Short mmCIF file of C-alpha atoms in Angstrom, two decimals:
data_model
loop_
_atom_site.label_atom_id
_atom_site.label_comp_id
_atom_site.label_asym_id
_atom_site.label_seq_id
_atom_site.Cartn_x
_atom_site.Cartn_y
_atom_site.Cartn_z
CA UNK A 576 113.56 83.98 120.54
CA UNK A 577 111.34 87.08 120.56
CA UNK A 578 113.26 89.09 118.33
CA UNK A 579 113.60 85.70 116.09
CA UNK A 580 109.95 85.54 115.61
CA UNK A 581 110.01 89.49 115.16
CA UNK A 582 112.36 89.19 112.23
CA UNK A 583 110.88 86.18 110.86
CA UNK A 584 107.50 88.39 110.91
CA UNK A 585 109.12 90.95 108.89
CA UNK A 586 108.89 88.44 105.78
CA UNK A 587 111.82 90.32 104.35
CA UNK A 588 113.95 88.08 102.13
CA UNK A 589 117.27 89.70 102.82
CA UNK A 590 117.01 88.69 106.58
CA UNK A 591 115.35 85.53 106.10
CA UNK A 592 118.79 84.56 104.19
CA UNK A 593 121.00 86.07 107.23
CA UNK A 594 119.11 84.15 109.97
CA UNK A 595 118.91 80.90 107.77
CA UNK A 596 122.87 81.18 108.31
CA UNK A 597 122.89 81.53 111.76
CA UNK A 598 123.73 78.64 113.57
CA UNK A 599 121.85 79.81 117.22
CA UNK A 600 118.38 79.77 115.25
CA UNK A 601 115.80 78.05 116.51
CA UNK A 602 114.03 74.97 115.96
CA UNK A 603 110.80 77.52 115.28
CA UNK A 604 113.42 79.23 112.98
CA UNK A 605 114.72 76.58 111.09
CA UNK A 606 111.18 75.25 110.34
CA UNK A 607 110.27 78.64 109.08
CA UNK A 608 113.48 78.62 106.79
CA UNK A 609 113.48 75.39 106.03
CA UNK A 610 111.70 75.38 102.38
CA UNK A 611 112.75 78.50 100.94
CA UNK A 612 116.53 78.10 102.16
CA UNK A 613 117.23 74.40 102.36
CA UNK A 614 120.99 75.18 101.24
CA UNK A 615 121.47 77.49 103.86
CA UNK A 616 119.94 75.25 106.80
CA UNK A 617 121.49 72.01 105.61
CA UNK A 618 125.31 73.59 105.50
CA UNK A 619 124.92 76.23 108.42
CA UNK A 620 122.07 75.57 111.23
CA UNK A 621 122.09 72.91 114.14
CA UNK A 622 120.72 69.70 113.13
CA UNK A 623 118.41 66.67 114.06
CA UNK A 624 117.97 63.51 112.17
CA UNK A 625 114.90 64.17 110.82
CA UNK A 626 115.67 67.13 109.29
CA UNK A 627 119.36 65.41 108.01
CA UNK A 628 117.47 62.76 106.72
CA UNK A 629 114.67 65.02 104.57
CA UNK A 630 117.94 66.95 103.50
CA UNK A 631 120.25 64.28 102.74
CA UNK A 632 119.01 63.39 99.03
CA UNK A 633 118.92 66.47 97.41
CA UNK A 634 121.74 68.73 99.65
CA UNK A 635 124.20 66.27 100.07
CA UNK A 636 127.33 68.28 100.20
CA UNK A 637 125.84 71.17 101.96
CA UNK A 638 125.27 68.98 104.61
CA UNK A 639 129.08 67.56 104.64
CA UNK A 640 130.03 71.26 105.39
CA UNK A 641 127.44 71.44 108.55
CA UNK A 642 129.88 71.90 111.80
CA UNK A 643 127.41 70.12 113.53
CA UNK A 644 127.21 66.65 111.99
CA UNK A 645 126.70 63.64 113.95
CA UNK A 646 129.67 60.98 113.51
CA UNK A 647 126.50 58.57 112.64
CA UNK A 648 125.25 61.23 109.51
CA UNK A 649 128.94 61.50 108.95
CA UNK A 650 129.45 57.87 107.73
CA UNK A 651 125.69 58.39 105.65
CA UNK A 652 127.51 61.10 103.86
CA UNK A 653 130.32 59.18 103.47
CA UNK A 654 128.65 56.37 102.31
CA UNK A 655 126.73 57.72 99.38
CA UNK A 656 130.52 58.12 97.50
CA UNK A 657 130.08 61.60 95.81
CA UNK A 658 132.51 63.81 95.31
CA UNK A 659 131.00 66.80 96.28
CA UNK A 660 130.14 65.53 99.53
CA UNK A 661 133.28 63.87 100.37
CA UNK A 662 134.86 67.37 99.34
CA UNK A 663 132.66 68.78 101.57
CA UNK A 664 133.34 66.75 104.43
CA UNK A 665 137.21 66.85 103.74
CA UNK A 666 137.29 70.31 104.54
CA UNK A 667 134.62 69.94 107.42
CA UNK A 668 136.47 70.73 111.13
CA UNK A 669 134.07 68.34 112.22
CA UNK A 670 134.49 65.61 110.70
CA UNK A 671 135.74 62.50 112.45
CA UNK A 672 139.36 61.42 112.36
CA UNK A 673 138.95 58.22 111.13
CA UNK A 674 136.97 59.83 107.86
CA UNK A 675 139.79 62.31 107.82
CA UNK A 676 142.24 59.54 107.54
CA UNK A 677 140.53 57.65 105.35
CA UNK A 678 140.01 60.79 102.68
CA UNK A 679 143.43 61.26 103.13
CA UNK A 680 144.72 58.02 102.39
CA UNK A 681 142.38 57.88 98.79
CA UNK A 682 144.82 61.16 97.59
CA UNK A 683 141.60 62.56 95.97
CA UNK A 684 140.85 65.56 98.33
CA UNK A 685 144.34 67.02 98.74
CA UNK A 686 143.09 71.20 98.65
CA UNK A 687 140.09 70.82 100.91
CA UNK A 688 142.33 68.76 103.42
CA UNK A 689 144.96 71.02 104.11
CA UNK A 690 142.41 73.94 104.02
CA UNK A 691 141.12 71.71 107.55
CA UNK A 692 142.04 72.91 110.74
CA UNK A 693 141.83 69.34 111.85
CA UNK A 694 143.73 67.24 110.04
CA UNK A 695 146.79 65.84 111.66
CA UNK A 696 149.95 68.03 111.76
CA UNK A 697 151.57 65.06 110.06
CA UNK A 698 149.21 64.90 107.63
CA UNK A 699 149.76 68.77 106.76
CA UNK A 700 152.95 68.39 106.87
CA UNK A 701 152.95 65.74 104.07
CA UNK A 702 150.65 67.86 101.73
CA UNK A 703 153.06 70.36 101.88
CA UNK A 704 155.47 68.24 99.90
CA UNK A 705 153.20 68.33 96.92
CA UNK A 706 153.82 71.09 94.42
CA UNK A 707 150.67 71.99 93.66
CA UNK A 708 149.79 75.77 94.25
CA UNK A 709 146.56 75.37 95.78
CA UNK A 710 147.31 72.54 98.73
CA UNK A 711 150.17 75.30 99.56
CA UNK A 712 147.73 77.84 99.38
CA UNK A 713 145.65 76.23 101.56
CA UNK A 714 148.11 75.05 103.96
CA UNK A 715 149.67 78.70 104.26
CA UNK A 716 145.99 80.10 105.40
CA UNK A 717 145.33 77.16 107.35
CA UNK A 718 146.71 78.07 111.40
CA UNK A 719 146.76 74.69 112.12
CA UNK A 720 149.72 74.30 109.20
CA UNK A 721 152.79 73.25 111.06
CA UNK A 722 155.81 76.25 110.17
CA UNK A 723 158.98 74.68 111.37
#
């Protein structure tokens, strides 16, 4: 935390960007970043509810992209029904099965699915039948693509 609160001190904008991406920063960090990098904090940094909730208006799907959502902030996300946050949380490891499932099932999300590592094998497995060039794009990078 010392050399945190040394870089933080250094007021230099480049860094301040590179730590407001680090996931490890600290709660004194995060405050620090908070205003001048919401973006960053909402998609990359560890999160509490009060900070979801001050986020969750304006930086919807940055938030859906957060690894470490909360199934309950999940299903807020979920529940506000835009796009870019259901994209978001399609392609989110994170994200709970059941909200996988379900994004699955509405055949709106079909890139950002098989671009996730945790979607269901059989899942992947039926995106690949689609012949669209960028679900087989992003089933060829993703490693959790079933080959045979």
């Amino acid at each position: 935390m010392a050399l945190e609160r040394e870089l933080l001190g250094l007021n230099r904008e480049d860094v301040n960007e590179i730590l407001a991406q680090n996931h490890t920063l600290s709660p004194y960090g995060v405050a620090q970043l908070e205003s001048a990098y919401p973006r960053l904090i909402a998609s990359k940094t560890l999160l509490d509810g009060d900070r979801f909730e001050r986020l969750i208006e304006q930086y919807g799907a940055e938030l859906g992209s957060n690894p470490s959502l909360t199934s309950s902030m999940q299903e807020k996300l979920f529940a506000l029904g835009e796009e870019s946050v259901l994209e978001a949380l399609a392609s989110n490891a994170a994200t709970i099965h059941e909200m996988l499932d379900s994004l699955f099932e509405s055949g709106r999300f079909s890139v950002p699915l098989a671009s996730n590592p945790s979607l269901s094998p059989d899942k992947l497995e039926s995106l690949s039948t689609r012949a669209d060039a960028e679900v087989l794009s992003a089933l060829a990078a993703n490693t959790s693509t079933p080959i045979e």
